[in-house]
Amino acid sequence: MLKIALFASGNGSNAERIVRYFSDNKLDISFIIVSNRSNAFVLERAKSLGVPSYFFGKESFENGEVLKMLKENGIDGIVLAGFLLKVPDNILKAYPWRIVNIHPALLPKFGGKGMYGSRVHEAVIAAGEKKSGITIHYVNENYDEGQIIFQADCPVSPDDTADTLAAKVHELEYLHYPSVLESLFGGATN
Ligand code: GAR
């Protein structure tokens, strides 16, 4: 069995869709959900989904406590879904090529520290971009700079706001993130 930790800091709509996508046993896989915010809605979602969940403060990611928990749970890989902390070195080193992130824009543009959620969409609109989209990529020591695995785009209309653009991007995320993970996980179990 493949054991995956989903890291999420907030709402967790992607995390929920990923868990539901794999709930038909198409792969032998189980999830835990890990958040750095005690009041993150993703922790409520975990309860409703019946998925074990963990909250850890920022320092526990840095000092190895989270890594210890991942190892104790036999976690094989990590999926970031709206996770806003930088993944610390201790976890990066323990999971080389085993940590995947989704970014709500077409990297390498509009990435980097502080670029998350609506800030990304505001920057895309302010730059007058005609297209935005999603980037699924491996995670390395620099924010949003790991090797790109998959991108999909959507048009940016002149009347788009950060909210309407976020809705378009979320649709792309829901459509593609679970199936891209399926091919990665499928490869990992073969
Ligand atoms: C998603 O759009 C994800 O791409 C983005 O946060 C949102 C989380 O939504 N991630 C980043 O901006 C990371 N830089 P969700 O909590 O509803 O899945």
GROMACS .gro file of C-alpha atoms and ligand atoms in nm:
model
  208
    1MET     CA    1   0.000   0.000   0.000
    2LEU     CA    2   0.111   0.351  -0.085
    3LYS     CA    3   0.075   0.601   0.200
    4ILE     CA    4   0.047   0.967   0.110
    5ALA     CA    5   0.044   1.275   0.333
    6LEU     CA    6  -0.164   1.565   0.204
    7PHE     CA    7  -0.035   1.896   0.340
    8ALA     CA    8  -0.287   2.181   0.340
    9SER     CA    9  -0.308   2.513   0.526
   10GLY     CA   10  -0.662   2.633   0.464
   11ASN     CA   11  -0.982   2.538   0.293
   12GLY     CA   12  -0.867   2.203   0.158
   13SER     CA   13  -1.100   2.169  -0.140
   14ASN     CA   14  -0.820   2.010  -0.345
   15ALA     CA   15  -0.728   1.775  -0.061
   16GLU     CA   16  -1.090   1.660  -0.037
   17ARG     CA   17  -1.116   1.597  -0.411
   18ILE     CA   18  -0.795   1.396  -0.409
   19VAL     CA   19  -0.916   1.174  -0.124
   20ARG     CA   20  -1.255   1.123  -0.294
   21TYR     CA   21  -1.094   1.047  -0.631
   22PHE     CA   22  -0.897   0.757  -0.482
   23SER     CA   23  -1.176   0.632  -0.257
   24ASP     CA   24  -1.293   0.382  -0.521
   25ASN     CA   25  -0.977   0.177  -0.459
   26LYS     CA   26  -0.840   0.237  -0.809
   27LEU     CA   27  -0.499   0.220  -0.640
   28ASP     CA   28  -0.399   0.065  -0.310
   29ILE     CA   29  -0.342   0.395  -0.135
   30SER     CA   30  -0.424   0.564   0.192
   31PHE     CA   31  -0.399   0.924   0.306
   32ILE     CA   32  -0.333   1.132   0.610
   33ILE     CA   33  -0.396   1.507   0.617
   34VAL     CA   34  -0.144   1.741   0.780
   35SER     CA   35  -0.204   2.109   0.848
   36ASN     CA   36   0.001   2.389   1.000
   37ARG     CA   37  -0.315   2.575   1.107
   38SER     CA   38  -0.524   2.441   1.394
   39ASN     CA   39  -0.839   2.611   1.261
   40ALA     CA   40  -0.793   2.516   0.895
   41PHE     CA   41  -1.117   2.395   0.736
   42VAL     CA   42  -0.924   2.107   0.582
   43LEU     CA   43  -0.917   1.948   0.931
   44GLU     CA   44  -1.300   1.949   0.935
   45ARG     CA   45  -1.298   1.794   0.590
   46ALA     CA   46  -1.062   1.523   0.715
   47LYS     CA   47  -1.309   1.433   0.992
   48SER     CA   48  -1.600   1.409   0.747
   49LEU     CA   49  -1.389   1.200   0.510
   50GLY     CA   50  -1.271   0.971   0.790
   51VAL     CA   51  -0.906   1.047   0.712
   52PRO     CA   52  -0.657   1.073   1.001
   53SER     CA   53  -0.539   1.431   1.045
   54TYR     CA   54  -0.261   1.609   1.227
   55PHE     CA   55  -0.196   1.969   1.320
   56PHE     CA   56   0.160   2.088   1.377
   57GLY     CA   57   0.292   2.440   1.437
   58LYS     CA   58   0.560   2.584   1.209
   59GLU     CA   59   0.843   2.491   1.448
   60SER     CA   60   0.750   2.121   1.434
   61PHE     CA   61   0.811   2.120   1.059
   62GLU     CA   62   1.153   2.275   1.112
   63ASN     CA   63   1.268   2.068   1.411
   64GLY     CA   64   1.200   1.723   1.269
   65GLU     CA   65   0.886   1.644   1.468
   66VAL     CA   66   0.669   1.628   1.154
   67LEU     CA   67   0.928   1.412   0.975
   68LYS     CA   68   0.923   1.172   1.268
   69MET     CA   69   0.544   1.147   1.248
   70LEU     CA   70   0.564   1.086   0.869
   71LYS     CA   71   0.817   0.808   0.920
   72GLU     CA   72   0.616   0.653   1.204
   73ASN     CA   73   0.314   0.647   0.972
   74GLY     CA   74   0.516   0.486   0.691
   75ILE     CA   75   0.447   0.779   0.457
   76ASP     CA   76   0.589   0.723   0.104
   77GLY     CA   77   0.520   1.062  -0.051
   78ILE     CA   78   0.380   1.410   0.014
   79VAL     CA   79   0.126   1.610  -0.183
   80LEU     CA   80   0.094   1.982  -0.116
   81ALA     CA   81  -0.254   2.121  -0.179
   82GLY     CA   82  -0.270   2.483  -0.070
   83PHE     CA   83   0.014   2.444   0.180
   84LEU     CA   84   0.168   2.780   0.257
   85LEU     CA   85   0.486   2.701   0.453
   86LYS     CA   86   0.818   2.631   0.288
   87VAL     CA   87   0.893   2.258   0.312
   88PRO     CA   88   1.196   2.236   0.542
   89ASP     CA   89   1.523   2.067   0.444
   90ASN     CA   90   1.477   1.772   0.678
   91ILE     CA   91   1.160   1.668   0.491
   92LEU     CA   92   1.299   1.752   0.143
   93LYS     CA   93   1.602   1.531   0.207
   94ALA     CA   94   1.390   1.242   0.335
   95TYR     CA   95   1.155   1.252   0.031
   96PRO     CA   96   1.361   1.330  -0.282
   97TRP     CA   97   1.133   1.343  -0.592
   98ARG     CA   98   0.848   1.239  -0.365
   99ILE     CA   99   0.695   1.580  -0.290
  100VAL     CA  100   0.453   1.738  -0.537
  101ASN     CA  101   0.287   2.081  -0.530
  102ILE     CA  102   0.016   2.256  -0.726
  103HIS     CA  103   0.053   2.627  -0.800
  104PRO     CA  104  -0.243   2.834  -0.924
  105ALA     CA  105  -0.064   2.999  -1.219
  106LEU     CA  106   0.164   2.916  -1.509
  107LEU     CA  107   0.511   2.892  -1.354
  108PRO     CA  108   0.780   3.016  -1.385
  109LYS     CA  109   0.573   3.335  -1.381
  110PHE     CA  110   0.388   3.442  -1.067
  111GLY     CA  111   0.564   3.209  -0.824
  112GLY     CA  112   0.791   3.257  -0.527
  113LYS     CA  113   0.763   3.355  -0.164
  114GLY     CA  114   0.433   3.517  -0.071
  115MET     CA  115   0.269   3.413  -0.399
  116TYR     CA  116  -0.030   3.209  -0.294
  117GLY     CA  117  -0.405   3.207  -0.334
  118SER     CA  118  -0.567   3.536  -0.435
  119ARG     CA  119  -0.233   3.721  -0.442
  120VAL     CA  120  -0.135   3.512  -0.742
  121HIS     CA  121  -0.458   3.589  -0.927
  122GLU     CA  122  -0.431   3.962  -0.848
  123ALA     CA  123  -0.077   3.966  -0.987
  124VAL     CA  124  -0.183   3.783  -1.306
  125ILE     CA  125  -0.465   4.034  -1.365
  126ALA     CA  126  -0.244   4.334  -1.284
  127ALA     CA  127   0.013   4.211  -1.538
  128GLY     CA  128  -0.255   4.201  -1.810
  129GLU     CA  129  -0.198   3.833  -1.883
  130LYS     CA  130  -0.432   3.676  -2.138
  131LYS     CA  131  -0.385   3.327  -1.991
  132SER     CA  132  -0.345   3.172  -1.648
  133GLY     CA  133  -0.372   2.815  -1.527
  134ILE     CA  134  -0.216   2.554  -1.304
  135THR     CA  135   0.130   2.407  -1.261
  136ILE     CA  136   0.193   2.073  -1.094
  137HIS     CA  137   0.560   2.036  -1.004
  138TYR     CA  138   0.811   1.860  -0.784
  139VAL     CA  139   0.916   2.052  -0.476
  140ASN     CA  140   1.275   2.155  -0.419
  141GLU     CA  141   1.447   2.396  -0.181
  142ASN     CA  142   1.319   2.706  -0.362
  143TYR     CA  143   0.955   2.814  -0.368
  144ASP     CA  144   0.784   2.705  -0.691
  145GLU     CA  145   1.107   2.619  -0.875
  146GLY     CA  146   1.103   2.239  -0.884
  147GLN     CA  147   1.071   2.049  -1.211
  148ILE     CA  148   0.736   2.097  -1.384
  149ILE     CA  149   0.525   1.783  -1.430
  150PHE     CA  150   0.207   1.924  -1.587
  151GLN     CA  151   0.043   2.253  -1.684
  152ALA     CA  152  -0.304   2.345  -1.807
  153ASP     CA  153  -0.430   2.691  -1.895
  154CYS     CA  154  -0.747   2.897  -1.903
  155PRO     CA  155  -0.823   3.238  -2.054
  156VAL     CA  156  -0.813   3.555  -1.843
  157SER     CA  157  -1.101   3.783  -1.948
  158PRO     CA  158  -1.086   4.163  -1.923
  159ASP     CA  159  -1.363   4.156  -1.661
  160ASP     CA  160  -1.205   3.881  -1.445
  161THR     CA  161  -1.149   3.957  -1.077
  162ALA     CA  162  -0.920   3.758  -0.847
  163ASP     CA  163  -1.230   3.564  -0.737
  164THR     CA  164  -1.357   3.475  -1.084
  165LEU     CA  165  -1.008   3.379  -1.198
  166ALA     CA  166  -0.961   3.169  -0.882
  167ALA     CA  167  -1.282   2.983  -0.968
  168LYS     CA  168  -1.155   2.902  -1.319
  169VAL     CA  169  -0.820   2.787  -1.182
  170HIS     CA  170  -0.987   2.574  -0.915
  171GLU     CA  171  -1.186   2.396  -1.187
  172LEU     CA  172  -0.859   2.309  -1.363
  173GLU     CA  173  -0.710   2.191  -1.034
  174TYR     CA  174  -1.005   1.964  -0.958
  175LEU     CA  175  -1.000   1.826  -1.311
  176HIS     CA  176  -0.629   1.751  -1.335
  177TYR     CA  177  -0.457   1.720  -0.996
  178PRO     CA  178  -0.607   1.382  -0.895
  179SER     CA  179  -0.543   1.219  -1.234
  180VAL     CA  180  -0.186   1.353  -1.261
  181LEU     CA  181  -0.123   1.214  -0.913
  182GLU     CA  182  -0.275   0.884  -1.023
  183SER     CA  183  -0.015   0.850  -1.298
  184LEU     CA  184   0.265   0.945  -1.059
  185PHE     CA  185   0.145   0.705  -0.789
  186GLY     CA  186   0.078   0.433  -1.045
  187GLY     CA  187   0.439   0.463  -1.157
  188ALA     CA  188   0.556   0.455  -0.797
  189THR     CA  189   0.377   0.130  -0.716
  190ASN     CA  190   0.476  -0.056  -1.032
  191GAR     C1  191  -0.521   2.633  -0.459
  191GAR     O1  192  -0.565   2.714  -0.563
  191GAR     C2  193  -0.372   2.607  -0.471
  191GAR     O2  194  -0.327   2.601  -0.604
  191GAR     C3  195  -0.317   2.729  -0.404
  191GAR     O3  196  -0.398   2.749  -0.292
  191GAR     C4  197  -0.530   2.708  -0.325
  191GAR     C5  198  -0.580   2.620  -0.214
  191GAR     O4  199  -0.717   2.591  -0.231
  191GAR     N1  200  -0.178   2.708  -0.367
  191GAR     C6  201  -0.089   2.806  -0.365
  191GAR     O5  202  -0.118   2.922  -0.391
  191GAR     C7  203   0.054   2.763  -0.329
  191GAR     N2  204   0.147   2.864  -0.368
  191GAR     P1  205  -0.784   2.473  -0.147
  191GAR     O6  206  -0.736   2.487  -0.002
  191GAR     O7  207  -0.932   2.497  -0.158
  191GAR     O8  208  -0.740   2.344  -0.207
   0.00000   0.00000   0.00000
